mmCIF file of C-alpha atoms in Angstrom:
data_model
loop_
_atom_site.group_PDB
_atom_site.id
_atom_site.type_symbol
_atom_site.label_atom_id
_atom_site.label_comp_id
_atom_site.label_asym_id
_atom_site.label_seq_id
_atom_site.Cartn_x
_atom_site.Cartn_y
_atom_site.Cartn_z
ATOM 1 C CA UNK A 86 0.000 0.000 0.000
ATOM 2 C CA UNK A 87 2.859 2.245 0.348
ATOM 3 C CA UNK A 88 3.038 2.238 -3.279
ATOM 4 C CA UNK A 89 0.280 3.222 -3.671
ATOM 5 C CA UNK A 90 0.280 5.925 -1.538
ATOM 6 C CA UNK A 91 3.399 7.164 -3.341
ATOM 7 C CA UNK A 92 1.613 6.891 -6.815
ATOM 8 C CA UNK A 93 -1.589 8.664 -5.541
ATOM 9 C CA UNK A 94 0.985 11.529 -3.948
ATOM 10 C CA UNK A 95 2.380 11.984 -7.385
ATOM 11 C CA UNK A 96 -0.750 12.077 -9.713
ATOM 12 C CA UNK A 97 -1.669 14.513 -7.029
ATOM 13 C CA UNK A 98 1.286 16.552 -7.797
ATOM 14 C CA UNK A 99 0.959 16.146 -11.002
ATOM 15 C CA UNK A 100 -2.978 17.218 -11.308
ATOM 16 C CA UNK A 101 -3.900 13.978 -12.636
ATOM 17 C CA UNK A 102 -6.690 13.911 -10.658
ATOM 18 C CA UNK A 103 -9.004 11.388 -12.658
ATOM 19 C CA UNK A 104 -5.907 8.728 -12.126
ATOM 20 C CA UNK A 105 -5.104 10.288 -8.240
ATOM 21 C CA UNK A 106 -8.576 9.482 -7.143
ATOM 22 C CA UNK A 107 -8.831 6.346 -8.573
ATOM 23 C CA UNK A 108 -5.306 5.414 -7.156
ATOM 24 C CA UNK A 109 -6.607 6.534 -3.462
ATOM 25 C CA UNK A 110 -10.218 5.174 -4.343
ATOM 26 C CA UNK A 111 -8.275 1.442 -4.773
ATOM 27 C CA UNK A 112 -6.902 2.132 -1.010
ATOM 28 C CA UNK A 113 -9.937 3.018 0.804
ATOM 29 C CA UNK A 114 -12.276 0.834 -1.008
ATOM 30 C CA UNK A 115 -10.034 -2.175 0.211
ATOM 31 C CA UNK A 116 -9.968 -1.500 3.855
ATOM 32 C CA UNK A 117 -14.005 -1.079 2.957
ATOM 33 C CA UNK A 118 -14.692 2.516 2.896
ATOM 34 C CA UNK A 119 -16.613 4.532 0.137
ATOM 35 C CA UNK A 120 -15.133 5.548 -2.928
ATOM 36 C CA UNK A 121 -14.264 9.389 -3.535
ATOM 37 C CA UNK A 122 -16.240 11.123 -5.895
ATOM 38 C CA UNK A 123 -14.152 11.433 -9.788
ATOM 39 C CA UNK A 124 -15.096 15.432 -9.788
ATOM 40 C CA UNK A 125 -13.498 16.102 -6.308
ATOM 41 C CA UNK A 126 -11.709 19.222 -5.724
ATOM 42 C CA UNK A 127 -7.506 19.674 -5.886
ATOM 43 C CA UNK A 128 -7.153 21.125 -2.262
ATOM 44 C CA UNK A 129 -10.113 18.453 -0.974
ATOM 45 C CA UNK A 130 -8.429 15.304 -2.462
ATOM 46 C CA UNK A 131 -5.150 16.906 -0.769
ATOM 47 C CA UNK A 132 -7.030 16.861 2.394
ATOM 48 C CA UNK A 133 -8.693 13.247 1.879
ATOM 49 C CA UNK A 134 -4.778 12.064 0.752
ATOM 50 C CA UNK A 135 -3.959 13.712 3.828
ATOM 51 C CA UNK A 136 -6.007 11.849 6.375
ATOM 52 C CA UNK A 137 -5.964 8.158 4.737
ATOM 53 C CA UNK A 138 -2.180 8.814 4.809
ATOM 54 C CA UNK A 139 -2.529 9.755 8.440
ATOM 55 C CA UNK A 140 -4.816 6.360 8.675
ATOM 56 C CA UNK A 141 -2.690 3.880 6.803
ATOM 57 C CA UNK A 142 0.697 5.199 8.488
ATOM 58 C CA UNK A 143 -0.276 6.436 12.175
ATOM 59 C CA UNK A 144 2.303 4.054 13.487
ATOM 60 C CA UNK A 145 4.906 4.718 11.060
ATOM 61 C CA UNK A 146 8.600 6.426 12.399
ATOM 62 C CA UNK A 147 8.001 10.267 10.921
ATOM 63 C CA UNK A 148 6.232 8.803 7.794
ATOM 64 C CA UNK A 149 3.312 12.257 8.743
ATOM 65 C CA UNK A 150 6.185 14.484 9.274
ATOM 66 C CA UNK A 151 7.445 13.991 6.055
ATOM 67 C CA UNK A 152 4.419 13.716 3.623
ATOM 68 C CA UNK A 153 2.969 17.238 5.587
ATOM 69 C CA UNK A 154 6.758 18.775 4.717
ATOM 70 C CA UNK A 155 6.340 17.685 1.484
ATOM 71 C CA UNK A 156 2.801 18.909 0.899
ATOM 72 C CA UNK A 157 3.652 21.966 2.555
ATOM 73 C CA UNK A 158 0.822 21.662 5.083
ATOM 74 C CA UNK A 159 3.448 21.622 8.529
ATOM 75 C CA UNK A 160 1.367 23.781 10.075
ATOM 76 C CA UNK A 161 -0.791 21.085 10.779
ATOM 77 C CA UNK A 162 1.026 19.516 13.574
ATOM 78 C CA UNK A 163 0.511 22.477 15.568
ATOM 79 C CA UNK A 164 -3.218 21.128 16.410
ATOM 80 C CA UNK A 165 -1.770 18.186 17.585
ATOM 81 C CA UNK A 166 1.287 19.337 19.219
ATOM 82 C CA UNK A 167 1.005 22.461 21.389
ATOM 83 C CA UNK A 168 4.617 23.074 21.605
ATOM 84 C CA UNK A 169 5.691 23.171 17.876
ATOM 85 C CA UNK A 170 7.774 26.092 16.878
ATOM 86 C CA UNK A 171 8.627 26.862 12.626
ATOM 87 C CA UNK A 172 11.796 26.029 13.118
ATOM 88 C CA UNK A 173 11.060 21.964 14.087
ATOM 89 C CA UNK A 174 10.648 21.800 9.995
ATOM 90 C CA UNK A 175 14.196 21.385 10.018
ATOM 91 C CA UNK A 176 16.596 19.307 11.913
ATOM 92 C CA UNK A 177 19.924 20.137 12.932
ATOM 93 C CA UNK A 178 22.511 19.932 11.141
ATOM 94 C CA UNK A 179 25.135 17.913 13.552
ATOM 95 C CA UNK A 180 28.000 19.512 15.216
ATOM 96 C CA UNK A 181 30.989 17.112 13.746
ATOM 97 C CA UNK A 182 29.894 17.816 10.402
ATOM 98 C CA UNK A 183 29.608 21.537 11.012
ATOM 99 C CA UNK A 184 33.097 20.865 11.887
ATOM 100 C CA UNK A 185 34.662 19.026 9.681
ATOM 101 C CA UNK A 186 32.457 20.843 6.649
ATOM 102 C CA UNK A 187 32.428 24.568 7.057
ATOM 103 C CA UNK A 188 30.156 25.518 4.081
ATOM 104 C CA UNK A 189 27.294 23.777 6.128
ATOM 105 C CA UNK A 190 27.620 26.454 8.162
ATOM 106 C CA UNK A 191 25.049 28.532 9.806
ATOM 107 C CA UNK A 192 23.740 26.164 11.726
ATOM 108 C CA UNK A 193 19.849 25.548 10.769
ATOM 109 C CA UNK A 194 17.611 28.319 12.392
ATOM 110 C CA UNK A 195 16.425 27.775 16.188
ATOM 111 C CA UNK A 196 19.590 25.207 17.355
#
């Protein structure tokens, strides 16, 4: 299903809608839930990828994290976690190689 997931994430990128829908519709419609309609809007099939990704990967290490950085929708997490500041959309960038690479310097924003 992951492949899946990464094929849906694409046509979505892509605006192949049609084939994105269809591609998420083959998803839900196995774990038994209704189909999405064909004539769905962009930013509302973002939102539906959005949560069955959320569904099918709750208990996957960062998998969230990284398809809401890639969608640009970060700002998300701040619903769920009270605490998170702009600058947790980047890790550090770790000491030794700060060291032993200068051009990676400044260090990322907030560490």
């Amino acid at each position: 299903e992951h492949a899946y997931a990464i094929l849906a994430e694409s046509l979505l990128n892509q605006n192949k809608l049609p084939q994105a829908v269809e591609t998420l519709n083959a998803i839900r419609t196995k774990r038994g839930l209704l189909p999405l309609s064909t004539n769905i809007a962009k930013e509302e099939l973002e939102q539906e990828f959005l949560q069955e990704m959320y569904r099918e990967f709750f208990t996957e290490n960062g998998h969230r994290f990284y398809t809401l950085k890639r969608l640009n929708q970060l700002s998300q997490i701040k619903e769920v976690k009270p605490n998170w500041k702009e600058y947790n959309s980047l890790f550090p960038i770790p000491e030794k190689q700060l060291l032993i690479n200068t051009n990676l310097n400044p260090q990322n924003n907030g560490y």
